[in-house]
PDB file of C-alpha atoms in Angstrom:
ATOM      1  CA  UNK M   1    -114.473  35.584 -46.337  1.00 30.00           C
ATOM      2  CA  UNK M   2    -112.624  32.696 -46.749  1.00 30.00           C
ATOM      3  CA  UNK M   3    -114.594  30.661 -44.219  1.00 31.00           C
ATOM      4  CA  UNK M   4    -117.389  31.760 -46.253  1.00 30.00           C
ATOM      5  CA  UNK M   5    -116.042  30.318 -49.569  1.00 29.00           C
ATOM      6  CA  UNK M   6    -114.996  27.143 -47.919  1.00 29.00           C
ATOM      7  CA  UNK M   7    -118.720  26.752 -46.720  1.00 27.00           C
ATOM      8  CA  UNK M   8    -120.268  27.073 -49.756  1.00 28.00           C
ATOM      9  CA  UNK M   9    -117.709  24.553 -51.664  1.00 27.00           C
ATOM     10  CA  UNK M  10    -118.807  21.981 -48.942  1.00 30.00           C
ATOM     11  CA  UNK M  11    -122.736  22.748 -49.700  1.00 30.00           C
ATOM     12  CA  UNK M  12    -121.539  22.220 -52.767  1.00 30.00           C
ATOM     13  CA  UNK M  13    -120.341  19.118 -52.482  1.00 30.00           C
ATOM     14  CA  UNK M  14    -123.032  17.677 -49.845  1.00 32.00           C
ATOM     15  CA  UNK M  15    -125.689  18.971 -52.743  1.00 35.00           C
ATOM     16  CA  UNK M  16    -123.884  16.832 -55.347  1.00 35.00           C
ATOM     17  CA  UNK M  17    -123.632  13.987 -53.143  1.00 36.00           C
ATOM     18  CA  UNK M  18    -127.222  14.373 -52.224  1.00 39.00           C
ATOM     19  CA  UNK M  19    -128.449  14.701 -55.737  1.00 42.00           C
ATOM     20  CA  UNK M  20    -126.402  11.620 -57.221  1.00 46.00           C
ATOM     21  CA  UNK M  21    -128.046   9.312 -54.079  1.00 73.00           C
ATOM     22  CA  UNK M  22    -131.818   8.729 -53.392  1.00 80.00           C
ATOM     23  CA  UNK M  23    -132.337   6.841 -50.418  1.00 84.00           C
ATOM     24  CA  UNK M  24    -135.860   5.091 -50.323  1.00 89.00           C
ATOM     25  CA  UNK M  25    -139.030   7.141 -50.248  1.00 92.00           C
ATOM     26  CA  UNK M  26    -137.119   9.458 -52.718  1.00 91.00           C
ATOM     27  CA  UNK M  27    -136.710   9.182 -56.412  1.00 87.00           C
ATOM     28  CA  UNK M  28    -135.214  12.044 -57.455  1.00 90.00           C
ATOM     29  CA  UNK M  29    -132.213  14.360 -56.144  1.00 92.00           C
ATOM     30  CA  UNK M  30    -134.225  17.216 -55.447  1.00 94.00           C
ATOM     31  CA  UNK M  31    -137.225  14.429 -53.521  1.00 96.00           C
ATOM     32  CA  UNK M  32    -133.952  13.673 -51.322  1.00 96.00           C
ATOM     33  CA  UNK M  33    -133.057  16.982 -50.934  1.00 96.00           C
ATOM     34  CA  UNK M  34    -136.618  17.926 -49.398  1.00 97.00           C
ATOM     35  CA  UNK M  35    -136.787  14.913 -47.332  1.00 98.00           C
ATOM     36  CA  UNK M  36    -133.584  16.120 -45.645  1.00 97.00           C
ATOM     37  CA  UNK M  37    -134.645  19.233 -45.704  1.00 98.00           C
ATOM     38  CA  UNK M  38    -138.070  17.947 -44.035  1.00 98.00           C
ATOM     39  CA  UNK M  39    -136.286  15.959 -41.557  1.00 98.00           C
ATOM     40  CA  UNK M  40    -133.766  18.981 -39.987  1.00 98.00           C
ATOM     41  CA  UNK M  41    -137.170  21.113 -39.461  1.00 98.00           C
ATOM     42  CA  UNK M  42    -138.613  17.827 -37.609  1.00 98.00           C
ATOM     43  CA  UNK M  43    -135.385  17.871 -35.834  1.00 98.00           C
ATOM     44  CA  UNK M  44    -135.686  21.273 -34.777  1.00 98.00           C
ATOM     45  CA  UNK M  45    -139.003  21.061 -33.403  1.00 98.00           C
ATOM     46  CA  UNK M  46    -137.560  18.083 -31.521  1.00 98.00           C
ATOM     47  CA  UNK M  47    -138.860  15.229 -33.876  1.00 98.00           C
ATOM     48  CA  UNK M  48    -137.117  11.903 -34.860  1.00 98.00           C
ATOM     49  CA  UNK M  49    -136.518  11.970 -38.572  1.00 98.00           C
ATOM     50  CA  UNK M  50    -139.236  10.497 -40.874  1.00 98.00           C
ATOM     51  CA  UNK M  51    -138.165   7.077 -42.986  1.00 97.00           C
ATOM     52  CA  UNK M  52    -138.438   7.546 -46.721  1.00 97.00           C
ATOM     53  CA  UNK M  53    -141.087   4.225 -47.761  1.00 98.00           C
ATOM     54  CA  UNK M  54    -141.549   3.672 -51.025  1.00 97.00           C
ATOM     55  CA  UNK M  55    -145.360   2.943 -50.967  1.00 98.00           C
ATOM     56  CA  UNK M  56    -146.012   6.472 -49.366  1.00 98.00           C
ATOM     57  CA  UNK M  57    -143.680   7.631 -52.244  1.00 98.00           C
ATOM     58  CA  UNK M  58    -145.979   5.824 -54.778  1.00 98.00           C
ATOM     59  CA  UNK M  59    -148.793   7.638 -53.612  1.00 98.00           C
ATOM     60  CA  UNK M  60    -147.042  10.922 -53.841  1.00 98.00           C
ATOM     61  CA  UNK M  61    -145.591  10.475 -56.993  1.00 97.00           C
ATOM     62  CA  UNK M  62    -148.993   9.989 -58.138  1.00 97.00           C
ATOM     63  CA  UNK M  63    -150.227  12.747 -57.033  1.00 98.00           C
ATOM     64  CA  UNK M  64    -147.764  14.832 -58.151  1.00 98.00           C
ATOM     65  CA  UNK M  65    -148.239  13.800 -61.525  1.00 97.00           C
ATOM     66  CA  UNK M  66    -152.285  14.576 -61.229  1.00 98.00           C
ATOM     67  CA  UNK M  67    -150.911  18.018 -60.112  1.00 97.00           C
ATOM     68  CA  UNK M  68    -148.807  18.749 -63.194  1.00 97.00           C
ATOM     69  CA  UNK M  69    -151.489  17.272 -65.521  1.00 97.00           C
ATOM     70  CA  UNK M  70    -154.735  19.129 -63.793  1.00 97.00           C
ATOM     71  CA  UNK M  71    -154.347  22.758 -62.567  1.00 96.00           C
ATOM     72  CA  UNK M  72    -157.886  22.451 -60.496  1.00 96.00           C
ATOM     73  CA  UNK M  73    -155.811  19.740 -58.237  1.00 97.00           C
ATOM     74  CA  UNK M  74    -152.904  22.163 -57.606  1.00 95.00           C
ATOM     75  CA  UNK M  75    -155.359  24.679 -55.484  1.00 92.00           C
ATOM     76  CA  UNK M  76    -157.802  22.074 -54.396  1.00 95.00           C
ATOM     77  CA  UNK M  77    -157.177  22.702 -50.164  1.00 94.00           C
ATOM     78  CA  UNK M  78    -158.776  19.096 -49.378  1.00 96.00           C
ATOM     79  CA  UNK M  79    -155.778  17.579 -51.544  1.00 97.00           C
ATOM     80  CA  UNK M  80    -158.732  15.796 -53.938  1.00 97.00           C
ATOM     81  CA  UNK M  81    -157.247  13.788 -56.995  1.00 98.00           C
ATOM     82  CA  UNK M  82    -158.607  15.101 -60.272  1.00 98.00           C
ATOM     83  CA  UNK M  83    -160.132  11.008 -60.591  1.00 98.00           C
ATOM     84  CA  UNK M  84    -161.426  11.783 -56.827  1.00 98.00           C
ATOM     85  CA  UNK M  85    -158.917  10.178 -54.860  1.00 98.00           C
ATOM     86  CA  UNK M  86    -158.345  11.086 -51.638  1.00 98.00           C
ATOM     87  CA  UNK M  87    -154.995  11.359 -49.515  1.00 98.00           C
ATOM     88  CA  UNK M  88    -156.302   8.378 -47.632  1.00 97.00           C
ATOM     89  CA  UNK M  89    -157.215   6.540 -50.741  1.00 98.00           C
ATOM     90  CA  UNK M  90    -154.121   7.020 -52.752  1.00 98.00           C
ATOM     91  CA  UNK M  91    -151.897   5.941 -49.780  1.00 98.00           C
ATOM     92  CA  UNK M  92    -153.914   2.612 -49.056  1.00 98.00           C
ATOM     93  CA  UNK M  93    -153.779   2.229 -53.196  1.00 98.00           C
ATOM     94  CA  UNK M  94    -150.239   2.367 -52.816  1.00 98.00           C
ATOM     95  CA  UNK M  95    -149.567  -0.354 -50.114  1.00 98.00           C
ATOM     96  CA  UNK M  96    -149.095   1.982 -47.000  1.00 98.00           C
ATOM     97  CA  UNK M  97    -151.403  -0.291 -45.008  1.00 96.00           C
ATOM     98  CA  UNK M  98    -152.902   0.014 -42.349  1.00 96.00           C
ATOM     99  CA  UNK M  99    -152.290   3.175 -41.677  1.00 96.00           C
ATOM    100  CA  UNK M 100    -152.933   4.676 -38.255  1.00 97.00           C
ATOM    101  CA  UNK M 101    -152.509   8.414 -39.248  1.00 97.00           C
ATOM    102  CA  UNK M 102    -151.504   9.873 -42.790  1.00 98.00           C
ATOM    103  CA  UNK M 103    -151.212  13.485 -43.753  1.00 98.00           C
ATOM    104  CA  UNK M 104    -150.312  15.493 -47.149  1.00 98.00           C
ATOM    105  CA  UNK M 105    -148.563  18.687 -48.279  1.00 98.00           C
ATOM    106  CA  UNK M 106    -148.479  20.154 -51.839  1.00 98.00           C
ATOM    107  CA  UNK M 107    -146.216  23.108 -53.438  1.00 98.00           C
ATOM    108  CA  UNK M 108    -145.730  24.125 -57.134  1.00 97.00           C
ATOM    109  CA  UNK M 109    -144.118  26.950 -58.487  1.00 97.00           C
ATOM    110  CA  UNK M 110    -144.436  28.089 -62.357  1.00 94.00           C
ATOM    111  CA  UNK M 111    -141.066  29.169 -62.405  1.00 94.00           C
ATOM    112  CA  UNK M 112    -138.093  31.017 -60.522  1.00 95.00           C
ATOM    113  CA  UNK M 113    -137.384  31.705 -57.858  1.00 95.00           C
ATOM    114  CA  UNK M 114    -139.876  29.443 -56.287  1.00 96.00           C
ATOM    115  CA  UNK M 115    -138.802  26.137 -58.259  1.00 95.00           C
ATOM    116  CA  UNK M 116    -136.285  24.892 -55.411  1.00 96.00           C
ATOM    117  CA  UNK M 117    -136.693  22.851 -52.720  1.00 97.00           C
ATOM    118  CA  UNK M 118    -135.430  25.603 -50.236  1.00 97.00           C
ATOM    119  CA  UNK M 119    -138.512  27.573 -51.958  1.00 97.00           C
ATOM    120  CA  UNK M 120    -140.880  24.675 -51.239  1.00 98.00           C
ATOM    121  CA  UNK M 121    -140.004  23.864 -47.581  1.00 98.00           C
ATOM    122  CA  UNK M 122    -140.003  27.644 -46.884  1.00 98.00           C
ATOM    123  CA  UNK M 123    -142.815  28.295 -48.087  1.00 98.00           C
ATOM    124  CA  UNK M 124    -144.741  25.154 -45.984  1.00 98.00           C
ATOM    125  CA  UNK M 125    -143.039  26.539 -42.776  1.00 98.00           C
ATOM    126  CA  UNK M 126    -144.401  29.569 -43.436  1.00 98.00           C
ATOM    127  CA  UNK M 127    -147.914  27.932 -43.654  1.00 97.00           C
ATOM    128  CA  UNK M 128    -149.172  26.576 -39.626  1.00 97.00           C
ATOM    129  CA  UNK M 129    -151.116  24.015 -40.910  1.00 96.00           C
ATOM    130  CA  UNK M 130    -148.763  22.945 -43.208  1.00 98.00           C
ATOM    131  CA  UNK M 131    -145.827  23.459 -40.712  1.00 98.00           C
ATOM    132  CA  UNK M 132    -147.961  21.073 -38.367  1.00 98.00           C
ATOM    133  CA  UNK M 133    -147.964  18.189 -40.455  1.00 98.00           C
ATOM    134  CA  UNK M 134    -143.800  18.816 -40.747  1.00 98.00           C
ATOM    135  CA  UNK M 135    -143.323  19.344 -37.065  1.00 98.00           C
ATOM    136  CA  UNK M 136    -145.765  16.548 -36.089  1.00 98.00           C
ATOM    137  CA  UNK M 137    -143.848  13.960 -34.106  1.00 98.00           C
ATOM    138  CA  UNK M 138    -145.970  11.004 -34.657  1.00 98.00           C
ATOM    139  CA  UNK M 139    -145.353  10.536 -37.890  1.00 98.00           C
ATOM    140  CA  UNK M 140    -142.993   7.759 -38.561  1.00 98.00           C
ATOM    141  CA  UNK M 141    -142.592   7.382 -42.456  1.00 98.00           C
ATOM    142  CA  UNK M 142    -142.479  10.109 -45.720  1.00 98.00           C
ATOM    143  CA  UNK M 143    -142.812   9.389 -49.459  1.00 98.00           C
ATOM    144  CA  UNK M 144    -141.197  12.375 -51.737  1.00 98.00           C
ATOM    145  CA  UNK M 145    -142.912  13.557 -55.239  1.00 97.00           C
ATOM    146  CA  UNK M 146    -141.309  15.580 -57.151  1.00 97.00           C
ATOM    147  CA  UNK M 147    -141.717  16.376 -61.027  1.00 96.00           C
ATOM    148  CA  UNK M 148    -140.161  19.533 -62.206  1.00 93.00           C
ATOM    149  CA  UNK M 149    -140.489  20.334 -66.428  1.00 92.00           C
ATOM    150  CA  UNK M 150    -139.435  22.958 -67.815  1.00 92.00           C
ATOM    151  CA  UNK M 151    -138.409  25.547 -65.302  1.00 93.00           C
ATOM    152  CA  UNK M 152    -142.007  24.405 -63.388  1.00 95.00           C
ATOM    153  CA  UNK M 153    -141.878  22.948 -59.596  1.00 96.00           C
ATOM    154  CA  UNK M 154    -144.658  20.417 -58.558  1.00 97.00           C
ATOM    155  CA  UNK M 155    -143.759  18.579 -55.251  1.00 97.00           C
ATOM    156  CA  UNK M 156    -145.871  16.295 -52.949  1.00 98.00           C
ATOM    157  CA  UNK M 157    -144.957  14.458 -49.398  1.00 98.00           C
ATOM    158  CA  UNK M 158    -146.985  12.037 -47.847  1.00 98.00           C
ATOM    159  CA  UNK M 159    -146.385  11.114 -44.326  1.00 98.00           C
ATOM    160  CA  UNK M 160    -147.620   8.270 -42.792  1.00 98.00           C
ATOM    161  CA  UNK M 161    -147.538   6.123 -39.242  1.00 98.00           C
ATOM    162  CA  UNK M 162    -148.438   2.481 -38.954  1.00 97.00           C
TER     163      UNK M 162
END
């Protein structure tokens, strides 16, 4: 028991760390928290981490947003911006150029318990093509989106190689 309770004050603690510092390609606690949370599934599959880049984080955060603000975009499989943007599109708006190989994954939750990022990266492991994209070596670089009102979950990662 005790081991227990000294594990979870040191999750604790690494979660409070993790939330008060964004690294680049984050912008948010909970963006860093997936991106770590991206990068020890990579690592188990026997990838190198992905680099947060803030242009791939632009173009995430902007979808994200369309997300929130458009309910058709949030089931649209093809990942098409309500203004019809696609993934390619939005990253090369954002600066991520040129860009040998890009890729996209989407998750939103209306409310508990799915409105974590535990919930999120779950729930993309559980998916293969999403899982691909995660466990796809290649990719070099990630940019995190993450907007989360009012008990609501919206999340978006781009990945990206030069």
């Amino acid at each position: 028991m005790r081991r227990w309770a000294g594990f979870a004050a040191a999750m604790a603690v690494t979660m409070a760390t993790t939330a008060a510092t964004c690294g680049p390609g984050t912008s948010s606690g909970p963006g860093q928290t997936l991106l770590d949370l991206i990068n020890q599934k990579r690592a188990a599959a026997g990838c190198q981490a992905v680099t947060g880049n803030e242009q791939l984080r632009a173009a995430a955060d902007r979808h994200v947003v369309d997300m929130r603000d458009n309910p058709a975009v949030r089931d649209d499989p093809n990942h098409i911006g309500s203004d019809g943007s696609t993934i390619s599109q939005r990253i090369a708006a954002a600066g991520y150029t040129p860009a040998a190989q890009v890729g996209e994954i989407m998750y939103y939750a209306l409310g508990p318990p799915e409105n974590t990022p535990e919930a999120a990266v779950a729930w993309w492991m559980d998916s293969d093509g999403h899982r691909a994209l995660i466990e796809d070596c290649s990719f070099t670089h990630a940019g995190v989106g993450v907007v989360y009102p009012n008990g609501t979950w919206f999340s978006v990662i781009d990945f990206g190689r030069h």
